[in-house]
Structure formats: C-alpha cells, structure tokens
CSV table of C-alpha atoms in Angstrom, one decimal:
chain,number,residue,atom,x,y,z
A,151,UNK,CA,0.0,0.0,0.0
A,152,UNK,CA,2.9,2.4,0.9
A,153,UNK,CA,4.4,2.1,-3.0
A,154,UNK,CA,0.4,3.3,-3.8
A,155,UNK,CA,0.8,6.2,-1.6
A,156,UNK,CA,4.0,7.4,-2.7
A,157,UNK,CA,2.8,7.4,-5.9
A,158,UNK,CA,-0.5,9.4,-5.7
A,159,UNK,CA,2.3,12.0,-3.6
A,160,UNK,CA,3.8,11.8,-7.1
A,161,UNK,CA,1.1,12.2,-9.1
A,162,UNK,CA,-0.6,15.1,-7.3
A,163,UNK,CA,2.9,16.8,-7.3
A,164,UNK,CA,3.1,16.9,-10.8
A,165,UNK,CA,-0.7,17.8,-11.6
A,166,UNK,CA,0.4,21.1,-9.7
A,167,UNK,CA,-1.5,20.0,-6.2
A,168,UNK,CA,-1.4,22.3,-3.8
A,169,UNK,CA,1.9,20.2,-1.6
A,170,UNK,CA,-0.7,20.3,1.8
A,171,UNK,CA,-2.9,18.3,-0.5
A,172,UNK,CA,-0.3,16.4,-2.7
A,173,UNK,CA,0.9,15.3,0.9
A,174,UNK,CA,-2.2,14.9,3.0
A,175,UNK,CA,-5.2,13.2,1.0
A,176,UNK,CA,-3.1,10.0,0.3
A,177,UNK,CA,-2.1,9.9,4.4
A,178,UNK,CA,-5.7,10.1,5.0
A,179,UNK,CA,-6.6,7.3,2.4
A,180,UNK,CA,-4.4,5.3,4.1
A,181,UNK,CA,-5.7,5.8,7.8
A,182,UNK,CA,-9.3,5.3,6.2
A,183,UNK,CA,-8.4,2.1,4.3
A,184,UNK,CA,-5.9,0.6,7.3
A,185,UNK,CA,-9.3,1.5,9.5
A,186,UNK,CA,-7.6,3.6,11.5
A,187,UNK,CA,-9.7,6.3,13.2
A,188,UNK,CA,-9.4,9.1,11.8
A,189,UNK,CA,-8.9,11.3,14.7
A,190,UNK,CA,-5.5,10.3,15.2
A,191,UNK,CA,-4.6,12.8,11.9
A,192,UNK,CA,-5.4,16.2,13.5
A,193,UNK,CA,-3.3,14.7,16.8
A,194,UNK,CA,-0.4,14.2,14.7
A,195,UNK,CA,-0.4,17.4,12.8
A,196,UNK,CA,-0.7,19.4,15.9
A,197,UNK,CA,2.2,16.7,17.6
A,198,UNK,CA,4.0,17.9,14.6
A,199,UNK,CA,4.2,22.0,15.1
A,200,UNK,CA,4.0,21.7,18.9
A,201,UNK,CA,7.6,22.5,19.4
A,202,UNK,CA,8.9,25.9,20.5
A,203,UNK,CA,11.3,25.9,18.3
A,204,UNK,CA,9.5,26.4,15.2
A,205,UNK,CA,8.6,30.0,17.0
A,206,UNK,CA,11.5,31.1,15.5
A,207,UNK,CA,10.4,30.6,12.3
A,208,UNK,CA,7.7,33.6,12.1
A,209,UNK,CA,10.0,35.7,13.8
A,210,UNK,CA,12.8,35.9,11.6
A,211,UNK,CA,10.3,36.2,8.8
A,212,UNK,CA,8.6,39.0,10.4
A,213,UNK,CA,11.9,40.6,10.3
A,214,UNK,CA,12.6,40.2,6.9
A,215,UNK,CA,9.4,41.5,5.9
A,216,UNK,CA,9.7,44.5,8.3
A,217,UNK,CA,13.3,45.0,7.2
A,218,UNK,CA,12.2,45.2,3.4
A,219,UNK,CA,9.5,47.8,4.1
A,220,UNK,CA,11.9,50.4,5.7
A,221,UNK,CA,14.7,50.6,3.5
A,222,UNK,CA,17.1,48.1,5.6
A,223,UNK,CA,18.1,46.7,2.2
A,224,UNK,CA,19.3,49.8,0.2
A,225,UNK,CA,21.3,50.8,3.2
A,226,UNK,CA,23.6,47.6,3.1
A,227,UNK,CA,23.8,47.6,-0.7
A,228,UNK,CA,25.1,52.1,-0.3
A,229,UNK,CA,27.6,50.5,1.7
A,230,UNK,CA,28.5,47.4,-0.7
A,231,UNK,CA,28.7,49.3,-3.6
A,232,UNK,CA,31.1,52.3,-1.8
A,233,UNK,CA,33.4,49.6,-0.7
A,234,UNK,CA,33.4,47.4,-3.9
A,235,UNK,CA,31.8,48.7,-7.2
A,236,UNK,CA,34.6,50.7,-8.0
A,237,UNK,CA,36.2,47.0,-9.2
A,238,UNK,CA,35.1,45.7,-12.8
A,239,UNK,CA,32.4,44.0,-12.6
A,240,UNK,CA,31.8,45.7,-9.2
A,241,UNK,CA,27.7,45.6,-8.8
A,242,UNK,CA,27.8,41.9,-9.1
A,243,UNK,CA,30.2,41.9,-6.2
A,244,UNK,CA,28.1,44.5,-4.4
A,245,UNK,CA,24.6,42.0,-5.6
A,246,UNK,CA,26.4,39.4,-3.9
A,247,UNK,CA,28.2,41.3,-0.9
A,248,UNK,CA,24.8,42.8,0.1
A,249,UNK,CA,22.8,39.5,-0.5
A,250,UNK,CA,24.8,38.0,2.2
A,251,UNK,CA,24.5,40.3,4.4
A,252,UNK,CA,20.6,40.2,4.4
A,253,UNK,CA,20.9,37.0,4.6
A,254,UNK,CA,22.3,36.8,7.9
A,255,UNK,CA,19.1,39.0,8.9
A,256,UNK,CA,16.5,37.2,7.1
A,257,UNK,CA,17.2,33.8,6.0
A,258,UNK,CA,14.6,33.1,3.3
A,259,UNK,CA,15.9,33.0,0.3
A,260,UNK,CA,12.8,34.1,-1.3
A,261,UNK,CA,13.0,37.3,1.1
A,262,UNK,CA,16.7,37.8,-0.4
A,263,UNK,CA,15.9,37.5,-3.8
A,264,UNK,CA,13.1,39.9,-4.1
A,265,UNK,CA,14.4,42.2,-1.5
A,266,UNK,CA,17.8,42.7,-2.8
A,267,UNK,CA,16.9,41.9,-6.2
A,268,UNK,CA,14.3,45.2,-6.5
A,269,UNK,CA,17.1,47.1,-6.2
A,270,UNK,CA,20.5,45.5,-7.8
A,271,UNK,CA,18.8,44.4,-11.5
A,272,UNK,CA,17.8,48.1,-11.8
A,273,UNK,CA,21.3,49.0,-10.8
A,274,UNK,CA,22.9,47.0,-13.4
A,275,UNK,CA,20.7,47.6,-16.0
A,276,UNK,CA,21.5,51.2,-15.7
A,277,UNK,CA,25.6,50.5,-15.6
A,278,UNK,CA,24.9,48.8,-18.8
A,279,UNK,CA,25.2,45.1,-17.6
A,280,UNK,CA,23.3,42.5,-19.1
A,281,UNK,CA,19.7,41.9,-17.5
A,282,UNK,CA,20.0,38.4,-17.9
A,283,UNK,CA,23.9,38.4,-15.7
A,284,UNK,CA,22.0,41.2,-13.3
A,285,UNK,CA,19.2,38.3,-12.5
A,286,UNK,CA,21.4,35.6,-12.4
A,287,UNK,CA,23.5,37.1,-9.9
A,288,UNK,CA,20.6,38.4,-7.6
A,289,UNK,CA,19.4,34.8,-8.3
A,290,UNK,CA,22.4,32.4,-7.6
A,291,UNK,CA,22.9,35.3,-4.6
A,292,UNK,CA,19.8,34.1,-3.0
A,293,UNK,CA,20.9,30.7,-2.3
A,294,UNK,CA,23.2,31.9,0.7
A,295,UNK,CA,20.3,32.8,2.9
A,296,UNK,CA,18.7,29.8,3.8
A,297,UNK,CA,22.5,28.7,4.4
A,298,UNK,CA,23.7,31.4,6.9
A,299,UNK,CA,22.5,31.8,9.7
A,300,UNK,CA,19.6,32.3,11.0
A,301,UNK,CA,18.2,29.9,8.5
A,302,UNK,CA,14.3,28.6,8.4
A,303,UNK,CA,15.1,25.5,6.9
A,304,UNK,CA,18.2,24.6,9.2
A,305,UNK,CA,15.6,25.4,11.8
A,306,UNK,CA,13.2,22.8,10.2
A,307,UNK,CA,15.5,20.3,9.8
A,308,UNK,CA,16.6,20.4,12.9
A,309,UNK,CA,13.4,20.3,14.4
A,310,UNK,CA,13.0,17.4,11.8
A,311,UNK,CA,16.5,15.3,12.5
A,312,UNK,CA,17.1,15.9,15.7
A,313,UNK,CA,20.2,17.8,15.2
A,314,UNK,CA,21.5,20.8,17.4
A,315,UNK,CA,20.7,23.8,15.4
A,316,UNK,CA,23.0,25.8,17.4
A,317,UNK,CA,25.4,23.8,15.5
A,318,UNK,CA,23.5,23.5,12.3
A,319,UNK,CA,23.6,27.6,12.3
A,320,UNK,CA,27.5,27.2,13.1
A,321,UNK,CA,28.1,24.3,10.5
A,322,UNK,CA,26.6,26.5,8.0
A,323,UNK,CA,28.7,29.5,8.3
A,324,UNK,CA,31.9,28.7,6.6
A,325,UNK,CA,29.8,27.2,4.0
A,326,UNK,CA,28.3,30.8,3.6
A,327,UNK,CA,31.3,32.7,3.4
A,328,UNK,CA,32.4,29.9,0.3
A,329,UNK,CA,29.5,30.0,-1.2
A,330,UNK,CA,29.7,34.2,-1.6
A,331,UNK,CA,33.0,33.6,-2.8
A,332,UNK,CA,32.5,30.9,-5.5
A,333,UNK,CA,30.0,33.3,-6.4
A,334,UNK,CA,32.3,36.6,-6.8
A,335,UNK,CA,34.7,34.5,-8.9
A,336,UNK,CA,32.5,33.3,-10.5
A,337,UNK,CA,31.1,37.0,-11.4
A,338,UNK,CA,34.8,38.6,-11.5
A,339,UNK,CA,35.2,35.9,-14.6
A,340,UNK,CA,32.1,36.3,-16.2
A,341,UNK,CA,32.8,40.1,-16.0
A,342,UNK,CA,36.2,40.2,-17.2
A,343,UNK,CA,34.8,38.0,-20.4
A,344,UNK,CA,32.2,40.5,-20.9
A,345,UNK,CA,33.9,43.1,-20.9
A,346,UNK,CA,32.1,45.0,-17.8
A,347,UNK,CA,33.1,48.7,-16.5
A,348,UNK,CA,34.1,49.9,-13.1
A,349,UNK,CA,32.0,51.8,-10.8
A,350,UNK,CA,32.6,55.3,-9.3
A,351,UNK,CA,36.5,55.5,-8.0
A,352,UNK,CA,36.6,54.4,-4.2
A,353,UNK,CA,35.8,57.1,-1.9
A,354,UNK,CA,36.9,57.1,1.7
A,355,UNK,CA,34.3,59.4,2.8
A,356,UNK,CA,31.6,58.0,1.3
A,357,UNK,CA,32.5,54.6,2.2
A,358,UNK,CA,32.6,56.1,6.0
A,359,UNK,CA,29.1,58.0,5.5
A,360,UNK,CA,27.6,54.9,4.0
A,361,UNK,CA,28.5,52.6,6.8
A,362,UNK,CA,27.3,54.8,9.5
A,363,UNK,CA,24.1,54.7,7.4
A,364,UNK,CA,24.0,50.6,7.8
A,365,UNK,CA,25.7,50.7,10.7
A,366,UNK,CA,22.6,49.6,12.8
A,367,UNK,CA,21.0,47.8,10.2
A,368,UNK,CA,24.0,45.5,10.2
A,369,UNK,CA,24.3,45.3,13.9
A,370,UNK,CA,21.1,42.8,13.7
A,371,UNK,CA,23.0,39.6,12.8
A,372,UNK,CA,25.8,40.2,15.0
A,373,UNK,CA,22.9,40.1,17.8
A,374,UNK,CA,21.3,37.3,16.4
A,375,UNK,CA,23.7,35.3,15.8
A,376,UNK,CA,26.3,36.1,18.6
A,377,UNK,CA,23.6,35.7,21.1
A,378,UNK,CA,23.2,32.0,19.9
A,379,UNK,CA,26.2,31.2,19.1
A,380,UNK,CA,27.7,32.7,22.7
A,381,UNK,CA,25.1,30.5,23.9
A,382,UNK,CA,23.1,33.4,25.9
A,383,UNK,CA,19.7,32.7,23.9
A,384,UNK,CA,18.4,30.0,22.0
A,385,UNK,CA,17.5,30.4,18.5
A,386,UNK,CA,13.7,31.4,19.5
A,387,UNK,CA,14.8,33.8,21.4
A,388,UNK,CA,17.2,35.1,19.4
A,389,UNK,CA,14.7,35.4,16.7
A,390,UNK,CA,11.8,37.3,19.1
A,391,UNK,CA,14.8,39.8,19.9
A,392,UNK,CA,15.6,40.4,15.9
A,393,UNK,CA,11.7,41.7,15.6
A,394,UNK,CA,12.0,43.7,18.5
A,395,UNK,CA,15.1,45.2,17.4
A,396,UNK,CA,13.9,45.9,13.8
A,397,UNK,CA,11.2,47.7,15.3
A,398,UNK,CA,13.5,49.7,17.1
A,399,UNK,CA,15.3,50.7,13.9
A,400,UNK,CA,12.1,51.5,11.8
A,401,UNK,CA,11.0,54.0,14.8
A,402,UNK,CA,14.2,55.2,14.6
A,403,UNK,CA,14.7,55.9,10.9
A,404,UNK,CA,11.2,56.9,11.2
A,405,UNK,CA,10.6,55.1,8.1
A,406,UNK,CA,7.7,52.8,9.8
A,407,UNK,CA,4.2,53.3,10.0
A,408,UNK,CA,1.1,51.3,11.2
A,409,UNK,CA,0.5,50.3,7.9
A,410,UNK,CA,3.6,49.1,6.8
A,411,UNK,CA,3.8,47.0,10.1
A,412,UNK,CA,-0.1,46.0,9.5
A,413,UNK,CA,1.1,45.2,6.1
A,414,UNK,CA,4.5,42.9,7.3
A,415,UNK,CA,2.0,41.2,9.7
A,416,UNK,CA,-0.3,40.1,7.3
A,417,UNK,CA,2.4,38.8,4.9
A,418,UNK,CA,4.4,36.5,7.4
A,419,UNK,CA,0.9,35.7,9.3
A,420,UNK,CA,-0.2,34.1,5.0
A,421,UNK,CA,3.1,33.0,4.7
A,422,UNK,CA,3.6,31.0,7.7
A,423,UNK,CA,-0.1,29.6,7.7
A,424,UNK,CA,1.3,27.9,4.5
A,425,UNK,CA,4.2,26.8,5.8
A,426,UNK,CA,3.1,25.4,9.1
A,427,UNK,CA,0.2,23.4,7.3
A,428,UNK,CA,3.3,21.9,5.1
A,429,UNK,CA,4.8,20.9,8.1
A,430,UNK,CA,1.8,19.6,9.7
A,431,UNK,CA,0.9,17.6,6.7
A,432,UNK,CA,3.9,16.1,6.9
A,433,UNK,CA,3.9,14.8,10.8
A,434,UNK,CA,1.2,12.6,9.3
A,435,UNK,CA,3.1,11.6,6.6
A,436,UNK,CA,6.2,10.4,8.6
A,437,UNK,CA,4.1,8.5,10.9
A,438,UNK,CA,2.5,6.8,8.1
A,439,UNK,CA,5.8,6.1,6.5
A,440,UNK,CA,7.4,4.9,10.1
A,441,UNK,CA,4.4,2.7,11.0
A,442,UNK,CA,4.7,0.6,7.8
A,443,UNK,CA,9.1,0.2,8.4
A,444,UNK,CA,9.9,1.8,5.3
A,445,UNK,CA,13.4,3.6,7.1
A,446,UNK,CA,14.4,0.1,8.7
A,447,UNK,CA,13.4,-1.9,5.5
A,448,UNK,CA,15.4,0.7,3.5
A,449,UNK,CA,18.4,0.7,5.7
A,450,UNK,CA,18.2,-2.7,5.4
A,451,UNK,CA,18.0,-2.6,1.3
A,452,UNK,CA,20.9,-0.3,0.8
A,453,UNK,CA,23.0,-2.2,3.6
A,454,UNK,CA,23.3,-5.4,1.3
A,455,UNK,CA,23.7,-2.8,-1.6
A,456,UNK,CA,26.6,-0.3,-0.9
A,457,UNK,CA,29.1,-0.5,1.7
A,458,UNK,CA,30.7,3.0,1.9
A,459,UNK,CA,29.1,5.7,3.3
A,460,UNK,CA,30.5,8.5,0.9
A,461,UNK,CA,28.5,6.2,-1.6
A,462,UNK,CA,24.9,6.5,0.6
A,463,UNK,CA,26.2,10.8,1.4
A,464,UNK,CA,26.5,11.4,-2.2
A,465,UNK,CA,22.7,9.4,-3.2
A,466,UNK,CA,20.9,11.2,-0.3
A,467,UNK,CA,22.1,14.3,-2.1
A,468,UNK,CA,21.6,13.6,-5.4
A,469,UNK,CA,17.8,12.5,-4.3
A,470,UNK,CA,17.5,15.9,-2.5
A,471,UNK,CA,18.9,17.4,-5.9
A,472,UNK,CA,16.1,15.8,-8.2
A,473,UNK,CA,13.0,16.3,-5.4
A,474,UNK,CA,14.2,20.1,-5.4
A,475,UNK,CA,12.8,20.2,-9.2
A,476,UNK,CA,9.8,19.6,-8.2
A,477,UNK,CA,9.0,20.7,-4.4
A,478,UNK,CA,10.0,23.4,-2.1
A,479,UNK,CA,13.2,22.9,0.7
A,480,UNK,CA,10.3,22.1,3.7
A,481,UNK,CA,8.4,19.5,2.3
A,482,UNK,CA,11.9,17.6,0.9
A,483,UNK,CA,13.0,18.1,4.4
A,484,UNK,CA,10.1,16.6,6.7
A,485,UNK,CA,9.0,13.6,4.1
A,486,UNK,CA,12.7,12.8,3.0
A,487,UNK,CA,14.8,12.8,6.8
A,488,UNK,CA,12.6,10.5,8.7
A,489,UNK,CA,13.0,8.0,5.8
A,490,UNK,CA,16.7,8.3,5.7
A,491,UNK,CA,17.3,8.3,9.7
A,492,UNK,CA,17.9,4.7,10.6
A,493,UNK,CA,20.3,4.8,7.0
A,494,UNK,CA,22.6,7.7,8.4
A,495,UNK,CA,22.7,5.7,12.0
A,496,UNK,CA,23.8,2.4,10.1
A,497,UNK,CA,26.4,4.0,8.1
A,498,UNK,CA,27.7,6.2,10.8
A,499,UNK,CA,27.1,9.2,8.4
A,500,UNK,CA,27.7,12.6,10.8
A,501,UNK,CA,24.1,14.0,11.1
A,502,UNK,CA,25.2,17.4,11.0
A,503,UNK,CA,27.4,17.2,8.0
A,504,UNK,CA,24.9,15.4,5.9
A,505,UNK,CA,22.0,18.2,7.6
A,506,UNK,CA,24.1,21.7,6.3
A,507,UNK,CA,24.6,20.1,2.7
A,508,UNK,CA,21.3,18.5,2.9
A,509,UNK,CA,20.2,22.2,3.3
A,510,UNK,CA,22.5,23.4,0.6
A,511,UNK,CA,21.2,21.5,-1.7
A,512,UNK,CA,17.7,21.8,-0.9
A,513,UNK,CA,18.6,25.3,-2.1
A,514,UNK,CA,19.8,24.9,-5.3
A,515,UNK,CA,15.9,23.6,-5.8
A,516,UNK,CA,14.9,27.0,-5.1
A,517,UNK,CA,16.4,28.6,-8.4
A,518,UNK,CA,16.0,25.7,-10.7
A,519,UNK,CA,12.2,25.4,-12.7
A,520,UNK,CA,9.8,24.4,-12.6
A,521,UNK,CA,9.0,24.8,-9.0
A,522,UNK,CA,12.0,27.4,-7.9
A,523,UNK,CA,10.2,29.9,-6.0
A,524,UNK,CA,13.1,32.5,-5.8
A,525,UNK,CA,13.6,32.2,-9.4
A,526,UNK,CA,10.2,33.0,-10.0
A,527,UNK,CA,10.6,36.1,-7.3
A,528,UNK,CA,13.5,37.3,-9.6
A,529,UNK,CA,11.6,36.8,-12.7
A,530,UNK,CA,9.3,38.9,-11.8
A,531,UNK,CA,11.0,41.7,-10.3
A,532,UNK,CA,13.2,42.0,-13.4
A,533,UNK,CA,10.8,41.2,-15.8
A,534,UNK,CA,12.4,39.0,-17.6
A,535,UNK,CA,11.3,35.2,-18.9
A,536,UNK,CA,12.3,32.7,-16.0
A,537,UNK,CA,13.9,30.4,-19.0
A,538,UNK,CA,16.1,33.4,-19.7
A,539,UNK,CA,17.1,33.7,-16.4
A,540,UNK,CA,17.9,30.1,-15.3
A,541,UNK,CA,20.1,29.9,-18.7
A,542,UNK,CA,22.2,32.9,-17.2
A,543,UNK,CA,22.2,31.2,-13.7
A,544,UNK,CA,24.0,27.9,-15.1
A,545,UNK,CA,27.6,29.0,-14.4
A,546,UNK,CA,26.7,30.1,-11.1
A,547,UNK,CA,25.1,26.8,-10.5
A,548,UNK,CA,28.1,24.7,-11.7
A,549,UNK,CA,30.6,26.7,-9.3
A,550,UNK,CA,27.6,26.0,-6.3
A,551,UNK,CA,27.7,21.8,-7.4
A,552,UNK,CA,31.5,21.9,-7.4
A,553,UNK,CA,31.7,23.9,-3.9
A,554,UNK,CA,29.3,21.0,-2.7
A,555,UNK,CA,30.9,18.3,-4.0
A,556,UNK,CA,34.5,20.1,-1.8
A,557,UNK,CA,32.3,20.0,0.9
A,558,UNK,CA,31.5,16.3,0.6
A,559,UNK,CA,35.4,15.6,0.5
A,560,UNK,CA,36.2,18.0,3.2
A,561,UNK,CA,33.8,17.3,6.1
A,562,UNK,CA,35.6,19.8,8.2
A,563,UNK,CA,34.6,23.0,5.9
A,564,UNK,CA,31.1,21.7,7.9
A,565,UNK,CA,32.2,20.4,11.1
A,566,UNK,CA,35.4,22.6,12.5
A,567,UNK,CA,33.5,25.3,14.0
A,568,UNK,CA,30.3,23.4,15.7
A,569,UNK,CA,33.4,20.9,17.0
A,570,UNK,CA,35.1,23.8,18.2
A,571,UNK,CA,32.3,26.4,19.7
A,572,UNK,CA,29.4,24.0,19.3
C-alpha cells in the first residue's frame, strides 16, 4: 500500500496539487483504508508544530518583511557598492556582498531575492550590464540565505532530525562565506569576459558616510547570531529579539508606520499559515511512513547494496537534488529525513554534515524550474522570462555543485566550527 501512496504524492505533485494536498489526502486514504480512526490525523499534525522551536520561524520572517518595508536593504547595498563597485564587474560583487548580508538577517531566500533583487537588476541595467547576468547574480545570490544563519530551513530540519541547530547555524557559516566567494569569482570571470566597466573610483568618505548609514542595520546579525552562538539565547529567542530590534530601527529611521507594520504582519501571518500546514501535513506523513518500516526496511535494502558511506552521502544528495525540481526545501526536508534516519545511523554518516549540505542542496531547488520559487521572485521583479534567467544562472550553479561536492570531501569545511564552539 505504501508504494500506492507514494505514488499518488507523485502524481498530485506533478498535476500542480497544492503540496498540503499532494501530501495529506493519500495519508488520510491510508488511515481510512488501514481503518484507523481518523482522529489520530489532527493529533499528529498538531504533535507535529508543537515545538517551540518552530517559534523562531515567524520571527525571523517577520523581520525580513519589516526589514524590506523600511529601506534596511538599500542601506547595506550604499555601503557594498562604496566599498566594492569601484572593481570591474563591481555591482555583481556589491549583488552578492549585500545579499549575504541580508541574509544573515532574514534567511529566506525568497525574502533575499526579491528584496535585494528590487534594487540590484535596476542598478545593473543602468551600468549597462546584461539583465540576464544582473538576475542571475541576484538569483544564484539568494541561495546563501537559507544557508547562513539564521536559516528557516536549518531550523526545520533540525526540528525534523534531531540535530542541534546551534550547531546547524554554526556548521553553515563557513559554507556561507564559500559560497559568496565561488560566487564573486565566478562574477569577476564572467565580467572580465564581458567586458564590464568599473563603478565610481573608491571614496573614503563615502564609504565612511555609507557605513554609519548601515551601521545599525548591520548590527542585527551580530545580535542574532552572537547571542546563539555565545550560547546566551536559543535560537527562538534570538529570533523574538531580531523583531523587537527591527522595530527599534524602523521607529528610529522613522521610516515605519502602522501600515507598513499592519502590512509585514499580514504577509508573514499568510506566509507562515502555509508553511506550518506543510509541516503539519507532513507529521502525518512520517508517521504513516514509520508505521509501515519503510526507514528500517530501506536501511536494510541499501546495507546489502553499498558499503561505503561517501556512496549513501552522495545518493541522499543527489535525491534531495532531483525532489528540489519539483518541491519546495520544507516538504523535501520533513518527508525525506525521517526515511533516511535509521540509513545515516547504520552507516555512521555525521548527522550534522549530511543536515548543512542536505540544506544546501535543498537550495539549489529554489532557483532551478519548474518549481523554484526564488527564481520565480526574480523573474518577476526583473521582468524577464524565467527560461532566460535560469540559462544565465547555469555557471553560477556549476561553481555552487563543485563547492558541494569540496564540501563532501572535506567534512571539516562543515564540522570545525560546531566541534570547536558548538
């Protein structure tokens, strides 16, 4: 019956089901055909988002959403592009300099593309850069939110696997700081083949004046994150602090009103409603898939199969690639990791390795058709055809699957920090 289930998942995927639906009408088939009672599916749901942690996740999205409706954005990219654009190519160092900075503040990537990206493919299209490079940029930029923290879906996962996400936010770090710099070489080639011009020359004074500007702005992650990672507040904390914080800086700047805050409410209040029905879908879909022993009989499977672990890391990954094609980073996440548990305890895979490039790669899914919902947020804030765009993103992408696949062979990239501070 299981193989049934999967496949009606499959099928209502494809037919563009909403994924609440896709996910929960074959759970419920199930509990009505098994002659379960039925009642036992709104108990798992709510089992499923009963834990404080997920708290966090409306919070930091709240302050995303606040952040973009005061200006927070255009303050860190002033300061990016004083500091960099005077280099060739420099507003696709300044797209990806500012994009990781927001995402230490916001970490959707969604947020990051269609915050940053209002502002940067305008930029560039003004320099005289190609809008196609200018989106795929802003696009391929994105893909650092989810992995620096504070990150939703390291959040999820952790909530998911099990894992620390003290340390998931630590393991993800260097990855971050990697990942914006495959990225920047990746733009400093692409601009040097194209021929791009340099910015204004580098001003000391306004590169002063600009930072004073973002000073505060900036200041949020360093709260955020040093607060966790000092291990003075937990990550909900942390993330009830951010809000408060950048509502601090909108009454400061005096740049938000009741309706803008009505407005950021409303957004994160429809955005999360989604979410959390995803996730709660998916508590019933785990218990389904634990009570019939599909982990155990596919641990089992892949044991008589494969004996290195490298060989079972690099599948998990490649599965997580295709699914990303076709669904979102959450629903990968809570369907996918209960499946795979009893596999990554027989092969003594590190949970926290495999759960920051499990994560990574998730992301890639996010800028890839036909179900990348940052690529369509970039689509449409440069109005361009999201074909056009994820043909321009390619390179980007190739650098991103090499960096992974270093990251594979190099556990520590991953591991030293949480080992040392974790």
């Amino acid at each position: 019956m299981i193989g049934w289930i999967l496949l009606a998942i499959i099928v209502l995927i494809i037919i563009r089901a909403p994924i609440f639906v896709a996910l929960g009408a074959p759970a419920a088939s199930y509990l009505w055909l098994r002659g379960i009672p039925l009642e036992l599916a709104p108990q798992r749901m709510l089992g499923t988002v009963n834990e404080s942690i997920l708290l966090a996740v409306p919070m930091f999205l709240l302050a995303g959403a606040l952040m973009n409706r005061y200006g927070a954005t255009a303050r860190i990219f002033d300061f990016a592009q004083a500091v960099i654009g005077h280099v060739r190519g420099g507003l696709g160092y300044v797209t990806v300099l500012a994009s990781m900075v927001f995402s230490a503040m916001s970490g959707s990537a969604a947020a990051d593309a269609v915050g940053v990206g209002k502002m940067t493919v305008a930029a560039m299209r003004e320099r005289g850069y190609d809008p196609n490079f200018a989106a795929a940029v802003t696009l391929s930029s994105a893909t650092m939110a989810p992995v620096i923290p504070p990150s939703i879906i390291m959040i999820i996962y952790g909530a998911t696997a099990n894992v620390s996400i003290g340390k998931m936010f630590l393991g993800g770090v260097l990855p971050g700081l990697l990942m914006a710099v495959s990225l920047m070489i990746t733009v400093g080639w692409l601009s040097a083949r194209r021929g791009y011009g340099r910015g204004e020359p580098f001003s000391f004074h306004r590169a002063l004046t600009t930072f004073w500007r973002a000073a505060l702005v900036m200041l949020t992650p360093i709260l955020v994150i040093g607060g966790i990672f000092s291990g003075a507040l937990t990550p909900t904390e942390a993330s009830a602090i951010a809000v408060v914080y950048v509502i601090f800086l909108g009454i400061v700047y005096r740049k938000l009103n009741f309706g803008d805050f009505y407005r950021s409410l409303v957004h994160t209040a429809t955005a999360v409603g989604a979410l959390m029905l995803v996730v709660s879908v998916s508590g019933l879909d785990a218990w389904v898939i634990a009570r019939e022993q599909i982990p155990m009989m596919l641990a089992q499977q892949v044991s008589e199969m494969v004996s290195s672990p490298t060989l079972v890391f690099i599948a998990i990954l490649l599965v997580v690639l295709v699914l990303g094609l076709f669904m979102d980073a959450t629903p990968i996440i809570l369907m996918l990791v209960p499946a795979i548990a009893p596999l990554v305890t027989a092969f003594g895979i590190d949970p926290l390795h495999l759960g920051v490039l499990f994560c990574i790669v998730c992301v890639l899914g996010l800028i890839t058709p036909p179900v990348g919902v940052a690529l369509y947020g970039v689509a449409l804030v440069s109005r361009l055809p999201m074909e056009r765009v994820f043909a321009a993103t390619i390179p980007f992408f190739i650098m991103l699957l090499v960096l992974v696949a270093i990251m594979i062979a190099v556990p520590s990239i991953v591991t030293w920090l949480p080992n040392k501070w974790g």
